[in-house]
Amino acid sequence: MMGLNATPKTGLVTERPAWKALEEHYQKIRNVHLRSLFADDAHRGERMAVEGADVYLDYSKNRITDATIRLLVNLAEECGLRQHIEAMFQGQKINTTENRAVLHIALRAPKSEQIPVNGVDAVSEVHGVLDRMAAFSDQVRDGHWLGYSGKRIRNVINIGIGGSDLGPVMAYEALKHYSKREMSFRFVSNVDGTDFEEATRDLNPEETLIIVSSKTFTTVETMTNAHTARAWLLKSLHRQEAVGKHFVAVSTNAEEVAKFGIDTANMFGFWDWVGGRYSMDSAIGLSTMIAIGPDNFRAMLAGFRSMDEHYRTSPLDKNLPVLMGLLSIWYNNFFGAQTVAVLPYAQYLKRFPAYLQQLAMESNGKHVTLAGAPVNYQTGPIYWGEPGTNGQHSFYQLIHQGTKLTPCDFIGFCRTLNPLGPHHDLLMANLFAQTEALAFGRTEDEVRAEGTPDWLVPHRVFEGNRPTNTILVERLTPESLGKLVALYEHNVFTQGAIWQIDSFDQWGVELGKVLAKRIIPELESVEEPLLQHDSSTNSLIRRYRRFKGEPSWK
Ligand code: F6P
């Protein structure tokens, strides 16, 4: 782990009285079993649950007592969490390493609100772009925006990567029920040509709109795919003017958009105070808006907004994102858990864990504090997951009986969008059963009482005491999706504020990009290049050159 050399009196969170109190408390509670916590309090399940913005969080199946919550809230108070939240909402430059405000909350603020950034009201700018997006989306959806040869647009391809892809694809999958089914929506992110090829092989370019989504408009993967898309279009339409009817851009970089050949009249902007992984509700959501329509998009924004308000105004011990963030810290820093599993019992949320990976891990995968001091504690856990019930038949075994502690977030909906015989009750029965099994397990006595032979008993014992949160929402709607995403955004923020890190930069992705640029000519050159990497990289490059064959595009 990083930062072992950090000296005392560095002002790190581990020196705070509340942290020390939690360390002591952990020693008392580490072996307490959820079985006894529930046995001692018949109402624990109701008491340790909160509702905010119509999202219900049952956190009773965590390895905590009321004292744990009190101590965690003390920690949040000592760390100035409230002030951090206010600083974000007021547009202060809390992304210090990039000297930027962090204002994704402005993307869902009502028109009546004002948040000045460098003398300009961010909220009115946001609504200006939203109105343009709505007008354009309506034109595409109702067939008034035609392709160059006069054909109606039937396919939309979003080209982007990271935050310019994961949010849009997650939201499209999540809200497919509300989407315009006569249209198809595809997402191309990977620089592997297979992604583009497979996304377009059955599409007619004359009926296809390409949205090039990139905050910077310089990301190599996205620009490579965008150029390939332009060539694909021109192969059918032969005229440069066709690009204007089939390409739009979403970016903060008008200059690069114009250089690429997209009319900036067909560009939808956003701002440097929207981080890529916090941008699915900005113009980056253009494909979402075309899919579900402007009214549904605005309903999603209203959902985000209601969770924002809950986060900003609710007491810390009744605040969903705060409680979830603090519980993550409890397991990550005191129990030594390395990961968090996110398990949506909703097939529509199949890309939600992937989306959360960028949100959480790009935000909180940091090794120094805001002041640049190495941390002497663990920061961001690894987020991962799959929808239930599928995961039950692959990795749940390890969560139940393995040697690693894996805190889990279970997410379920009370009403299904696809009522089909017994399916939904079965799905939800599994969700409830899993949290029950994880918490209470099955004791040796119980296993014996079932007549299990002695030799098999140890294999059939479930230790239990595996912590879970259960998040229940009435139904998956654009609004509830907004609430869920905002819940995790603020959960991640809470964690970052306690760890004193910059949750809004991502310097860690730079080095790989720089090195790849250096290697590209070494792979492409006809002459044998002089390789000056380490011996491993050199020999991998040589082997690749030997076997790769002639490039198809030369
Ligand atoms: O490489 C990381 C990253 O900078 C992400 O933070 C971002 O979401 C992604 O690349 C895409 O960036 P852009 O939208 O500028 O193409």
XYZ file of C-alpha atoms and ligand atoms in Angstrom:
570
model
C 0.000 0.000 0.000
C 1.111 3.552 -0.727
C 2.076 6.093 1.831
C 3.543 3.943 4.573
C 6.195 6.589 5.125
C 3.688 9.298 5.990
C 4.834 10.872 9.250
C 2.485 11.657 12.127
C 1.033 15.172 12.251
C 0.488 15.285 8.533
C -3.161 16.169 9.060
C -4.275 12.879 7.553
C -7.726 11.607 8.414
C -6.207 8.712 10.352
C -5.060 11.204 12.996
C -8.532 12.514 13.700
C -10.104 11.660 17.057
C -13.163 10.249 15.277
C -10.960 7.889 13.267
C -9.194 6.709 16.418
C -12.565 6.190 18.091
C -13.661 4.090 15.129
C -10.494 2.002 15.394
C -11.303 1.248 19.026
C -14.920 0.569 18.214
C -13.899 -1.783 15.412
C -11.979 -3.927 17.896
C -15.174 -4.342 19.915
C -17.456 -5.088 17.034
C -15.339 -7.006 14.554
C -16.531 -10.413 15.717
C -20.115 -9.516 16.540
C -22.465 -11.492 14.339
C -25.458 -10.102 12.525
C -27.414 -12.996 14.048
C -26.995 -11.548 17.524
C -27.503 -7.949 16.376
C -30.870 -8.952 14.927
C -31.744 -11.201 17.877
C -31.096 -8.327 20.306
C -33.308 -5.872 18.467
C -36.573 -7.055 16.988
C -37.000 -3.796 15.077
C -33.504 -3.434 13.668
C -34.726 -3.966 10.107
C -37.154 -1.065 10.347
C -34.934 1.193 12.440
C -31.880 0.921 10.259
C -33.590 1.992 7.086
C -34.007 5.410 5.521
C -35.968 6.805 2.650
C -34.836 9.778 0.623
C -36.168 11.006 -2.717
C -38.433 7.902 -2.675
C -35.423 5.601 -2.619
C -35.486 3.153 0.293
C -32.189 2.034 1.791
C -32.139 -0.843 4.260
C -28.702 -0.805 5.869
C -29.617 -3.026 8.810
C -27.690 -6.021 7.441
C -24.388 -4.255 8.016
C -21.917 -5.086 10.759
C -22.750 -2.001 12.748
C -24.533 -0.774 15.836
C -26.073 2.622 16.516
C -22.700 3.578 17.986
C -20.990 2.789 14.680
C -23.265 5.172 12.830
C -22.724 7.850 15.475
C -18.961 7.498 15.190
C -19.015 7.480 11.386
C -21.158 10.612 11.393
C -18.707 12.191 13.853
C -15.950 11.407 11.381
C -17.926 13.047 8.571
C -18.455 16.114 10.732
C -14.809 16.307 11.751
C -13.826 16.058 8.101
C -16.147 18.948 7.257
C -18.338 16.904 4.919
C -21.152 19.461 5.079
C -18.764 22.234 4.078
C -17.382 20.099 1.252
C -20.915 19.497 -0.026
C -21.701 23.210 0.118
C -18.436 24.058 -1.632
C -19.420 21.772 -4.504
C -22.978 23.096 -4.753
C -21.739 26.685 -4.700
C -19.308 26.131 -7.536
C -16.048 26.506 -5.631
C -12.996 25.105 -7.401
C -12.837 21.878 -5.439
C -11.076 20.048 -8.278
C -7.867 21.661 -7.147
C -5.351 19.871 -9.349
C -7.213 21.079 -12.433
C -8.333 24.350 -10.808
C -11.963 23.706 -11.731
C -15.392 23.855 -10.190
C -17.307 20.586 -10.003
C -20.841 21.363 -11.000
C -22.640 18.355 -12.383
C -25.384 19.368 -9.943
C -25.962 22.449 -12.163
C -26.921 20.115 -15.025
C -30.171 19.328 -13.246
C -30.853 22.618 -11.478
C -34.183 24.296 -12.305
C -34.213 27.389 -14.527
C -35.056 29.561 -11.525
C -31.706 28.826 -9.872
C -28.452 30.671 -10.532
C -24.953 29.320 -10.056
C -22.311 31.787 -11.237
C -19.086 30.375 -12.674
C -16.453 32.933 -13.690
C -19.174 35.572 -13.891
C -21.543 33.493 -16.066
C -24.683 31.770 -14.809
C -24.105 28.056 -15.351
C -27.779 27.146 -14.997
C -29.030 29.353 -17.821
C -26.248 28.001 -20.070
C -27.341 24.466 -19.200
C -30.953 25.197 -20.100
C -29.921 26.842 -23.350
C -28.168 23.619 -24.416
C -31.012 21.441 -23.128
C -33.486 23.388 -25.251
C -31.310 22.953 -28.353
C -30.905 19.256 -27.635
C -34.674 18.913 -27.242
C -35.398 20.665 -30.531
C -32.859 18.516 -32.356
C -34.032 15.284 -30.708
C -37.624 16.006 -31.676
C -36.574 16.639 -35.270
C -34.752 13.323 -35.440
C -37.495 11.396 -33.631
C -40.356 12.739 -35.713
C -38.516 12.412 -39.017
C -38.005 16.092 -39.804
C -34.232 15.767 -39.672
C -33.430 13.809 -42.821
C -30.209 12.268 -44.053
C -28.364 13.750 -47.041
C -30.243 11.607 -49.552
C -33.611 12.514 -48.007
C -34.021 9.335 -45.996
C -35.346 9.321 -42.460
C -32.814 8.725 -39.645
C -33.406 5.263 -38.219
C -30.097 4.579 -36.509
C -28.082 6.590 -34.033
C -24.474 5.735 -33.212
C -22.778 7.376 -30.261
C -19.010 7.374 -30.694
C -17.197 8.096 -27.422
C -15.273 6.399 -24.662
C -15.130 6.495 -20.854
C -17.595 9.047 -19.569
C -18.598 9.846 -23.138
C -19.775 6.256 -23.613
C -20.510 4.472 -20.337
C -23.214 6.890 -19.188
C -25.022 6.984 -22.551
C -24.923 3.221 -23.069
C -25.927 2.504 -19.468
C -28.830 4.970 -19.661
C -29.974 3.633 -23.034
C -30.004 0.051 -21.746
C -31.643 1.086 -18.478
C -34.380 3.062 -20.193
C -34.888 0.910 -23.269
C -38.487 0.368 -22.197
C -39.088 4.090 -22.792
C -37.136 4.288 -26.037
C -38.361 4.812 -29.562
C -38.392 1.211 -30.662
C -38.468 1.937 -34.417
C -34.978 3.365 -34.099
C -31.792 1.520 -33.281
C -29.114 2.885 -30.974
C -25.534 1.680 -31.028
C -22.443 2.664 -29.078
C -18.917 2.493 -30.416
C -16.128 3.047 -27.925
C -13.231 0.663 -28.407
C -10.414 1.481 -30.800
C -10.555 -2.210 -31.733
C -12.022 -1.941 -35.241
C -14.326 -4.809 -34.378
C -16.450 -2.453 -32.333
C -17.140 -0.163 -35.288
C -17.441 -3.003 -37.769
C -19.977 -4.960 -35.745
C -21.981 -1.859 -34.843
C -22.385 -0.781 -38.468
C -22.363 -3.941 -40.607
C -26.158 -4.093 -40.920
C -26.804 -0.333 -41.040
C -27.470 1.913 -44.006
C -25.277 5.032 -43.661
C -27.981 7.061 -45.428
C -30.269 6.421 -42.448
C -27.643 6.837 -39.752
C -26.793 9.736 -37.474
C -23.370 9.728 -35.832
C -22.921 11.569 -32.547
C -19.253 12.132 -31.834
C -19.110 12.577 -28.063
C -15.871 13.754 -26.559
C -15.275 16.397 -23.952
C -11.825 17.148 -25.322
C -12.378 16.038 -28.946
C -8.808 14.785 -28.924
C -9.226 11.297 -27.439
C -7.423 8.946 -29.803
C -9.961 6.122 -29.696
C -12.904 8.412 -30.348
C -11.239 10.400 -33.102
C -10.053 7.229 -34.837
C -13.592 5.835 -34.760
C -15.013 9.179 -35.892
C -12.693 9.256 -38.930
C -13.590 5.666 -39.769
C -17.267 6.586 -39.481
C -16.812 9.505 -41.859
C -15.107 7.263 -44.406
C -17.938 4.720 -44.004
C -20.511 7.409 -44.671
C -18.688 8.905 -47.645
C -18.277 5.486 -49.232
C -22.067 5.533 -49.699
C -22.793 9.210 -50.081
C -19.623 10.428 -51.855
C -20.155 14.113 -50.982
C -18.440 16.039 -48.166
C -21.666 18.037 -47.615
C -23.299 14.801 -46.455
C -21.236 14.980 -43.261
C -23.329 17.925 -42.019
C -26.531 15.871 -42.195
C -25.113 12.760 -40.566
C -22.634 14.004 -37.964
C -23.191 16.047 -34.828
C -20.722 16.649 -32.029
C -20.956 16.852 -28.264
C -17.916 18.563 -26.850
C -16.365 21.439 -24.943
C -13.874 22.021 -27.763
C -15.453 23.955 -30.659
C -12.118 24.465 -32.392
C -11.397 20.735 -32.732
C -15.007 20.037 -33.731
C -14.684 22.534 -36.591
C -11.312 21.062 -37.606
C -12.911 17.640 -37.888
C -15.423 19.133 -40.320
C -18.562 19.244 -38.190
C -20.440 22.528 -38.399
C -20.378 24.030 -34.892
C -24.068 24.842 -35.420
C -24.467 21.084 -34.993
C -22.400 20.979 -31.832
C -23.895 20.629 -28.367
C -21.625 22.050 -25.746
C -20.840 21.514 -22.135
C -18.231 22.923 -19.794
C -14.967 22.122 -18.082
C -16.833 21.975 -14.757
C -18.553 18.749 -15.876
C -16.262 15.769 -15.365
C -16.471 13.048 -18.042
C -17.775 10.456 -15.570
C -20.342 12.950 -14.290
C -21.628 13.947 -17.715
C -24.424 11.552 -18.713
C -27.014 14.212 -17.886
C -25.224 16.896 -19.945
C -25.202 17.086 -23.749
C -23.292 13.791 -23.560
C -26.792 12.391 -23.016
C -27.908 13.440 -26.498
C -28.298 9.822 -27.630
C -30.335 9.154 -24.468
C -32.575 12.096 -25.241
C -33.137 10.987 -28.830
C -33.952 7.499 -27.563
C -36.379 8.385 -24.766
C -37.524 11.856 -25.847
C -36.994 15.244 -24.192
C -39.817 14.847 -21.651
C -38.397 11.632 -20.296
C -34.910 13.148 -20.286
C -36.200 16.055 -18.195
C -37.894 13.568 -15.855
C -34.498 11.887 -15.431
C -32.962 15.280 -14.585
C -35.718 15.852 -12.022
C -34.762 12.529 -10.444
C -31.118 13.577 -10.209
C -32.242 16.864 -8.714
C -34.364 15.309 -5.980
C -31.423 13.177 -4.831
C -29.189 16.297 -4.954
C -31.600 18.079 -2.640
C -31.791 15.107 -0.320
C -27.984 14.999 -0.165
C -27.605 18.701 0.471
C -30.316 19.098 3.099
C -30.904 15.846 5.012
C -29.239 15.198 8.361
C -26.108 13.128 7.879
C -27.520 10.089 9.686
C -30.647 10.090 7.510
C -28.841 10.814 4.286
C -28.611 7.936 1.802
C -25.427 8.885 -0.072
C -23.727 9.841 3.205
C -24.661 6.573 4.908
C -23.570 4.513 1.904
C -20.300 6.422 1.622
C -19.544 6.059 5.331
C -20.362 2.355 5.286
C -17.933 1.926 2.402
C -15.279 3.590 4.525
C -16.159 1.328 7.454
C -15.476 -1.818 5.421
C -12.650 -0.438 3.296
C -10.611 1.122 6.076
C -11.492 -0.845 9.193
C -12.437 -4.334 7.990
C -9.899 -4.233 5.158
C -12.433 -5.080 2.429
C -11.042 -4.455 -1.033
C -14.162 -4.379 -3.171
C -17.839 -3.463 -3.334
C -20.196 -5.626 -5.390
C -23.136 -3.844 -6.998
C -25.887 -6.310 -7.802
C -28.923 -4.901 -9.575
C -31.852 -7.294 -9.752
C -32.939 -5.713 -13.005
C -31.771 -6.816 -16.419
C -32.202 -3.260 -17.687
C -29.390 -2.237 -15.322
C -26.915 -4.635 -16.863
C -24.421 -1.856 -17.633
C -24.875 -0.093 -14.289
C -21.888 -1.800 -12.592
C -19.637 -0.935 -15.552
C -20.817 2.659 -15.390
C -20.132 2.753 -11.648
C -16.632 1.408 -12.164
C -15.548 4.569 -13.908
C -17.561 6.791 -11.589
C -16.089 5.293 -8.429
C -12.663 4.096 -9.468
C -11.550 6.989 -11.668
C -12.795 9.314 -8.918
C -11.344 7.690 -5.839
C -8.408 5.641 -7.106
C -5.905 8.143 -5.660
C -2.733 7.782 -3.604
C -2.144 11.305 -2.347
C -4.294 13.831 -0.505
C -5.420 17.171 -1.906
C -2.296 18.616 -0.303
C -0.132 16.100 -2.169
C 0.750 14.031 0.916
C 0.877 10.261 0.446
C -2.057 8.601 2.181
C -1.391 6.023 4.895
C -4.770 4.377 4.407
C -6.652 2.629 1.648
C -8.691 4.800 -0.716
C -11.206 3.750 -3.364
C -12.404 0.162 -3.335
C -12.860 -1.854 -6.513
C -16.438 -1.735 -7.777
C -17.771 -4.649 -9.733
C -20.963 -6.590 -10.288
C -23.508 -8.188 -12.552
C -27.261 -8.287 -12.546
C -29.071 -10.836 -10.401
C -29.994 -13.553 -10.650
C -27.197 -14.315 -13.156
C -24.417 -13.539 -10.700
C -25.848 -16.098 -8.267
C -24.810 -18.813 -10.678
C -21.287 -17.541 -11.155
C -19.515 -15.592 -8.411
C -21.866 -15.548 -5.408
C -20.245 -18.742 -4.104
C -17.173 -16.700 -3.206
C -19.244 -14.018 -1.501
C -21.064 -16.636 0.591
C -18.284 -19.037 1.511
C -15.003 -17.573 0.274
C -12.364 -16.030 2.506
C -12.842 -12.462 1.354
C -15.236 -9.956 2.825
C -17.307 -8.457 0.005
C -19.840 -5.806 0.994
C -22.695 -5.824 -1.520
C -25.292 -3.332 -2.704
C -28.464 -5.089 -3.820
C -30.782 -2.985 -5.976
C -34.364 -3.993 -6.718
C -37.649 -2.594 -8.023
C -41.058 -3.361 -6.533
C -42.891 -3.177 -9.846
C -41.647 -4.654 -13.071
C -41.868 -3.045 -16.488
C -42.414 -6.460 -18.040
C -45.054 -8.362 -16.074
C -44.659 -11.918 -17.235
C -46.160 -14.672 -15.132
C -44.168 -15.348 -11.960
C -40.900 -13.768 -13.131
C -40.787 -10.666 -10.998
C -41.729 -12.341 -7.721
C -39.092 -14.969 -8.414
C -36.502 -12.330 -9.139
C -37.239 -10.391 -5.984
C -37.520 -13.532 -3.851
C -33.954 -14.248 -4.890
C -32.779 -10.772 -3.973
C -34.310 -10.976 -0.499
C -33.085 -14.552 -0.010
C -29.513 -13.631 -0.905
C -29.300 -10.808 1.624
C -30.831 -13.106 4.246
C -28.414 -15.940 3.487
C -25.421 -13.614 3.455
C -26.336 -12.088 6.805
C -27.401 -15.143 8.763
C -25.754 -18.037 6.969
C -26.368 -21.525 8.210
C -24.817 -22.859 11.419
C -23.218 -26.214 11.994
C -26.170 -27.252 14.199
C -28.642 -26.357 11.483
C -26.674 -28.317 8.919
C -26.450 -31.379 11.193
C -30.141 -31.171 12.009
C -30.819 -31.677 8.304
C -29.145 -35.083 8.549
C -25.945 -34.051 6.798
C -23.168 -36.639 7.271
C -20.294 -35.431 9.463
C -17.735 -35.261 6.663
C -19.981 -32.971 4.624
C -20.942 -30.616 7.448
C -18.036 -28.133 7.113
C -18.707 -27.764 3.395
C -22.350 -26.930 3.973
C -21.864 -24.417 6.767
C -22.371 -20.780 5.846
C -20.623 -18.461 8.235
C -22.940 -15.552 7.380
C -22.132 -12.079 8.747
C -21.606 -10.850 5.176
C -22.760 -7.232 4.959
C -25.268 -5.912 2.446
C -27.223 -2.777 1.645
C -30.592 -3.191 -0.019
C -31.861 -0.369 -2.199
C -35.525 -0.626 -3.131
C -37.231 1.646 -5.638
C -40.824 1.456 -6.767
C -40.203 1.171 -10.498
C -37.434 1.754 -13.003
C -38.313 5.068 -14.664
C -36.201 7.886 -16.097
C -36.745 9.678 -12.808
C -35.690 6.775 -10.622
C -32.624 6.144 -12.791
C -31.595 9.773 -12.196
C -31.999 9.255 -8.459
C -29.914 6.084 -8.465
C -27.075 7.640 -10.427
C -27.042 10.731 -8.203
C -27.080 8.440 -5.154
C -23.823 6.861 -6.297
C -22.289 10.157 -7.447
C -22.748 11.575 -3.960
C -21.754 8.330 -2.278
C -18.440 8.560 -4.166
C -18.129 12.246 -3.221
C -18.666 11.419 0.446
C -15.892 8.841 0.393
C -13.483 11.211 -1.374
C -14.199 14.000 1.108
C -13.313 11.741 4.050
C -10.147 10.514 2.339
C -9.178 14.144 1.544
C -8.488 13.327 -2.083
C -9.330 15.013 -5.379
C -12.192 12.859 -6.671
C -12.411 14.865 -9.878
C -9.066 14.511 -11.621
C -7.677 11.437 -13.395
C -3.942 11.861 -13.866
C -3.526 8.119 -13.575
C -4.811 7.484 -17.088
C -2.212 9.734 -18.712
C 0.938 7.603 -18.664
C -0.530 4.742 -20.684
C -1.743 7.217 -23.330
C 1.702 8.830 -23.639
C 3.481 5.485 -23.941
C 0.987 4.207 -26.527
C 1.727 7.254 -28.709
C 5.397 6.377 -28.592
C 4.749 2.766 -29.573
C 2.355 3.398 -32.497
C 5.113 4.329 -35.021
C 7.156 1.355 -33.840
C 4.310 -0.949 -34.847
C 3.557 0.843 -38.105
C 7.032 1.462 -39.524
C 8.174 -0.662 -42.459
C 11.806 -0.488 -41.322
C 12.715 -2.482 -38.226
C 12.573 0.204 -35.490
C 15.255 0.754 -32.906
C 13.449 -0.304 -29.733
C 14.488 1.259 -26.471
C 11.941 -0.091 -24.025
C 12.558 -2.705 -21.366
C 13.360 -6.214 -22.598
C 9.797 -7.455 -22.103
C 8.140 -4.644 -24.064
C 10.818 -4.851 -26.783
C 10.282 -8.549 -27.352
C 6.471 -8.248 -27.296
C 6.688 -5.559 -29.987
C 9.073 -7.681 -32.085
C 6.808 -10.705 -31.854
C 3.757 -8.639 -32.781
C 5.561 -7.173 -35.810
C 6.574 -10.648 -36.926
C 3.053 -12.045 -36.902
C 0.771 -9.119 -37.635
C 0.827 -9.349 -41.418
C 0.270 -6.475 -43.827
C -1.992 -3.705 -42.510
C -5.269 -3.735 -44.441
C -5.369 0.052 -44.799
C -1.943 0.513 -46.410
O -9.027 8.567 -20.211
C -9.888 8.987 -19.248
C -10.832 10.029 -19.751
O -10.229 11.277 -19.697
C -12.123 10.009 -18.936
O -12.044 10.734 -17.779
C -13.095 10.510 -19.928
O -14.404 10.205 -19.550
C -12.648 9.779 -21.167
O -11.246 9.782 -21.080
C -13.104 10.359 -22.474
O -12.664 11.666 -22.661
P -13.280 12.585 -23.783
O -14.734 12.776 -23.475
O -12.518 13.866 -23.697
O -13.102 11.913 -25.117
